[in-house]
Coordinates of C-alpha atoms in Angstrom, one line a residue:
Chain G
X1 CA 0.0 0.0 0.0
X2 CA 2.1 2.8 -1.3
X3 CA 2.5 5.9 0.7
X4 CA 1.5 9.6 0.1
X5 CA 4.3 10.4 -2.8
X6 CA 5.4 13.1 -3.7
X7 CA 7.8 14.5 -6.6
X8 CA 10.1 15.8 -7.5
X9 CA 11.7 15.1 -4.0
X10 CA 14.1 18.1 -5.1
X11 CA 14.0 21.3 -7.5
X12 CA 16.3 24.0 -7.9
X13 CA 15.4 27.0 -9.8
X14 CA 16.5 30.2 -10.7
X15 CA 14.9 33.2 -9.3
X16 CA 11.8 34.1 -12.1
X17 CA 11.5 30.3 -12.8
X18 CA 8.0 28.5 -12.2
X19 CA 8.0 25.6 -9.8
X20 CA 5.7 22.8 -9.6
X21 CA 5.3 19.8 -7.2
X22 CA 3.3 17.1 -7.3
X23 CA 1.6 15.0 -5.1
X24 CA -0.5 11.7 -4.9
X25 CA -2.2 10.7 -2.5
X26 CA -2.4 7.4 -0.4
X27 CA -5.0 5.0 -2.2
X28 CA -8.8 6.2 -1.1
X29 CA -7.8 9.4 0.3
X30 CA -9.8 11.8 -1.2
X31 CA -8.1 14.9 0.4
X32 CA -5.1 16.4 0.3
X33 CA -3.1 19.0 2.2
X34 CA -0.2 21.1 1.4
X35 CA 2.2 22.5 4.2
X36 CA 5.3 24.3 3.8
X37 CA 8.5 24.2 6.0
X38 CA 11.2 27.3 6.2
X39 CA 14.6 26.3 7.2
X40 CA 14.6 25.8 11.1
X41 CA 10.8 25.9 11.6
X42 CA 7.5 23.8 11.6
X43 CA 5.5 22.9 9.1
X44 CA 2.6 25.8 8.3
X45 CA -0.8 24.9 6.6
X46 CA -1.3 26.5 2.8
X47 CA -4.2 24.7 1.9
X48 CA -6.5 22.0 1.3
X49 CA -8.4 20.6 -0.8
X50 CA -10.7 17.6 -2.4
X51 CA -11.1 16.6 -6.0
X52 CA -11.8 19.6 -8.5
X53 CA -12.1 21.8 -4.9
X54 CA -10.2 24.1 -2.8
X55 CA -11.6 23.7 0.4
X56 CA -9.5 25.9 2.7
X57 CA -6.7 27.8 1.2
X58 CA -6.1 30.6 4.2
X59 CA -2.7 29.7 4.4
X60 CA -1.8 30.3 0.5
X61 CA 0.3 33.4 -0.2
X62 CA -1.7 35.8 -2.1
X63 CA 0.7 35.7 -4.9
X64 CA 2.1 33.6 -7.2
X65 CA 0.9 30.3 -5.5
X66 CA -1.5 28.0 -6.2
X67 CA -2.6 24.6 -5.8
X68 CA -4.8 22.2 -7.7
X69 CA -6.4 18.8 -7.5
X70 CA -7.8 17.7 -10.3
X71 CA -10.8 15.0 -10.5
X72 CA -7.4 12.6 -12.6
X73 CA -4.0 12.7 -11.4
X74 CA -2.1 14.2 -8.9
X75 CA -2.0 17.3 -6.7
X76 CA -0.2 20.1 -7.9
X77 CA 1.1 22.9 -6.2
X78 CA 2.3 25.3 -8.3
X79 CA 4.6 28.1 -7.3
X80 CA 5.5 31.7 -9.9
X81 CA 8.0 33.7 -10.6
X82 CA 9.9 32.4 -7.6
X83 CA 12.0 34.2 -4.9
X84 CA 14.7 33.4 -2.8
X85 CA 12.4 33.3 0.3
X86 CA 10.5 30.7 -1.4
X87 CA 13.0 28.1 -0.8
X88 CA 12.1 25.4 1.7
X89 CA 10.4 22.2 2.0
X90 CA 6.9 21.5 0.7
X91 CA 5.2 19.1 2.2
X92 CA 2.3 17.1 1.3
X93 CA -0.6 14.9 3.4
X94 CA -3.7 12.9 2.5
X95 CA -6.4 12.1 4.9
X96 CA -9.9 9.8 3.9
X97 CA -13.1 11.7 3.6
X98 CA -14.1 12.3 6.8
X99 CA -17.1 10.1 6.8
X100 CA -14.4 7.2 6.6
X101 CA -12.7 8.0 10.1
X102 CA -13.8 9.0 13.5
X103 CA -11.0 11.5 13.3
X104 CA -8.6 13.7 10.6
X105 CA -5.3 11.5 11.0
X106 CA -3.6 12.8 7.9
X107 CA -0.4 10.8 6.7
X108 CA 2.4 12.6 5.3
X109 CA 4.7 12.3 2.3
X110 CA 8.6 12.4 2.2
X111 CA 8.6 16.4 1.0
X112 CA 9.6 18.4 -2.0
X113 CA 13.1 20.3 -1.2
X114 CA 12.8 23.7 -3.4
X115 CA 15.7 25.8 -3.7
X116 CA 15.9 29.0 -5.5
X117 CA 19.1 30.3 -6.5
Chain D
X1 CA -8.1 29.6 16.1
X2 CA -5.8 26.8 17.9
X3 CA -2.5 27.2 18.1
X4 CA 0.2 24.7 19.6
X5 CA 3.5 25.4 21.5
X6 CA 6.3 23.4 22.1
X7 CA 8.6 25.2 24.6
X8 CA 11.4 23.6 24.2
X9 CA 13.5 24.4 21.1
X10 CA 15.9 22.1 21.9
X11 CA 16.4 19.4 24.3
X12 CA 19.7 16.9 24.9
X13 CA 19.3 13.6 26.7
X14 CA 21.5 10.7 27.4
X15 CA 21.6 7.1 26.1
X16 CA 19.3 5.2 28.5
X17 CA 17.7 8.4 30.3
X18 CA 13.9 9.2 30.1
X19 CA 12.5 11.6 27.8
X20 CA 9.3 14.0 28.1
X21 CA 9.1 16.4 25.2
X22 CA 6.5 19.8 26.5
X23 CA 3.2 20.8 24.6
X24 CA 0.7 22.9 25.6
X25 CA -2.1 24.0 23.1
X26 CA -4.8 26.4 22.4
X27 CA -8.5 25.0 21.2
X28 CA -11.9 26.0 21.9
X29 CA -13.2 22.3 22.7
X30 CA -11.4 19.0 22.9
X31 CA -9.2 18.8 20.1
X32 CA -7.8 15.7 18.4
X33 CA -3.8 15.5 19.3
X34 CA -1.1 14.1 17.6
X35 CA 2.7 13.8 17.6
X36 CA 4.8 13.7 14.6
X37 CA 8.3 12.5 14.0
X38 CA 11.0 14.0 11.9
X39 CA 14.3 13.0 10.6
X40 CA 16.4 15.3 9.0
X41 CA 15.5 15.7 5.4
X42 CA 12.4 13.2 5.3
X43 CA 8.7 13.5 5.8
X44 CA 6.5 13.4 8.9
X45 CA 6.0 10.0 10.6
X46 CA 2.8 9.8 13.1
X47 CA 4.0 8.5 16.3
X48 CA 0.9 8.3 18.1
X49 CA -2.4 10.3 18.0
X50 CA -5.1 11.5 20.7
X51 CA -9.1 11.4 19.6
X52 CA -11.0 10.6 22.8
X53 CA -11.3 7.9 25.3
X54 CA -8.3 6.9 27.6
X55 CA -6.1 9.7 28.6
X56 CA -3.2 8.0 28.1
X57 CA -2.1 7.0 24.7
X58 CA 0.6 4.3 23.2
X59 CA 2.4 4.8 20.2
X60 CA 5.4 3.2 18.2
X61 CA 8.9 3.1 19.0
X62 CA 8.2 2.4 22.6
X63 CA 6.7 6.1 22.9
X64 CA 3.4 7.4 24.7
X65 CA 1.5 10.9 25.4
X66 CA -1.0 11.6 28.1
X67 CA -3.7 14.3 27.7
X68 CA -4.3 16.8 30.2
X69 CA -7.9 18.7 29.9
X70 CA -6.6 20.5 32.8
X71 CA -3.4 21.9 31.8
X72 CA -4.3 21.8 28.1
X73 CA -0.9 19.8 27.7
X74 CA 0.0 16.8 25.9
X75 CA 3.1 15.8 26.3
X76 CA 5.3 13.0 24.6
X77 CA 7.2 10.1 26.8
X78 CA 9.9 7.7 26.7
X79 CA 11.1 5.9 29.7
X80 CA 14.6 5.1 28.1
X81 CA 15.6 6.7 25.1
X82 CA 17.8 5.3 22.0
X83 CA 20.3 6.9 19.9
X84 CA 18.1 6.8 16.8
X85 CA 15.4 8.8 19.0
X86 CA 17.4 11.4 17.8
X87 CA 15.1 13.5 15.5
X88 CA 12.8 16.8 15.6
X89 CA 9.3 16.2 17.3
X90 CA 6.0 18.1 16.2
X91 CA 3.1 18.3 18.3
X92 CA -0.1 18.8 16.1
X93 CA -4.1 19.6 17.0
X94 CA -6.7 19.2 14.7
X95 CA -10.6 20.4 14.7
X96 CA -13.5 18.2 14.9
X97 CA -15.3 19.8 12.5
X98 CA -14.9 18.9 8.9
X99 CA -15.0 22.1 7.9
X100 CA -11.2 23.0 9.0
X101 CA -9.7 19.3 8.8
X102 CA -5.7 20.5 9.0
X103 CA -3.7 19.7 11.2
X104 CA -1.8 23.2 12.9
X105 CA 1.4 22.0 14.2
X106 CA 3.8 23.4 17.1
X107 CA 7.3 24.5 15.9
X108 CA 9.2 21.6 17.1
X109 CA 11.7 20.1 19.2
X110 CA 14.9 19.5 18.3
X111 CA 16.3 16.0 20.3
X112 CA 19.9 15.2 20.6
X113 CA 21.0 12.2 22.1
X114 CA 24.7 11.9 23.8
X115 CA 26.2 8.7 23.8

């Protein structure tokens, strides 16, 4: 039973470059959150989402980012015109709907390592 | 809004000794608890998690957490810890409504073990 994968597990870009990770979840989750880590501190919610919905997306920056889960394929988050401070690790977590669990234990993947140079 | 804090950045044990790593959080109700696991430059592991019932909760690698209405606190234990303990720790609460279903996690503790 694979995992919560994610890919690439590391990117570098150049500053002004687009960025875009992806992410599958575990088999029959339905929902899928993206968290981001900064060098030397926890993980912060972006967003989350369900098939072909965003769900809760009050930790997105208001610029350039974006995230998407499409009703086939993966999760993508998706990350423009990117800045040093942009550089960290992006993690990603799926959970089953919540009819299928008495509570909202969500199951992470390895991370994406962006760096921006 | 709940928050989570761990207040202890960083914490060195030795080989053998017992370990409690601190959390206290912030929740309007009783809030589903978890503890995550981190080694450097991998993904989350879930060492044990709180939803209701006993107090006192096992988890893997020998570890276990006890929830305190009380003191809003729910702290991680090991009686005798291992070198490859050595990792951050996240604490983590979560809602109970479906409506706000991620996790908001604590900013960690960093464990070093001394031979």
């Amino acid at each position: 039973n694979a995992g919560v994968m994610q890919n690439p597990r590391h990117l570098v870009r150049r500053r002004g470059q687009e960025a875009r990770l992806r992410c599958s979840p575990m088999k029959g989750h339905s929902h899928v959150y993206w968290y981001r880590q900064l060098p030397e501190e926890g993980l912060k919610f972006m967003v989350y989402l369900q098939k072909e919905n965003i769900i809760d997306e009050s930790g997105m920056p208001k610029e350039r980012f974006s995230a998407e889960f499409p009703k086939e394929g993966p999760s993508i988050l998706r990350i423009q015109q990117v800045v040093r401070g942009d550089s960290a690790a992006y993690f990603c977590a799926s959970s089953p709907s919540p009819e299928q669990t008495s509570g909202n234990t969500i199951y992470f993947g390895e991370g994406s390592w962006l760096t921006v140079v | 809004a709940q928050s989570v804090t761990q207040p202890d950045i960083h914490i060195t044990v030795s080989e053998g000794a017992s370990l409690e790593l601190r959390c206290n959080y912030s929740y309007g109700a009783t809030p589903y608890l978890f503890w995550y696991v981190q080694s450097p430059g991998q993904g989350l592991q879930l060492l044990l998690k709180y939803f209701s019932g006993d107090t006192l909760v096992q988890g893997i690698k020998g570890f276990e957490a006890e929830f305190k209405r009380s003191q809003s606190s729910f702290n991680l234990r090991k009686p005798s810890v291992h070198w490859s303990d050595a990792a951050e720790y996240f604490c983590a609460v979560g809602a109970r409504r479906t409506g706000r279903r991620a996790l908001t996690f604590g900013s960690g503790t960093r464990l070093q073990v001394q031979p």
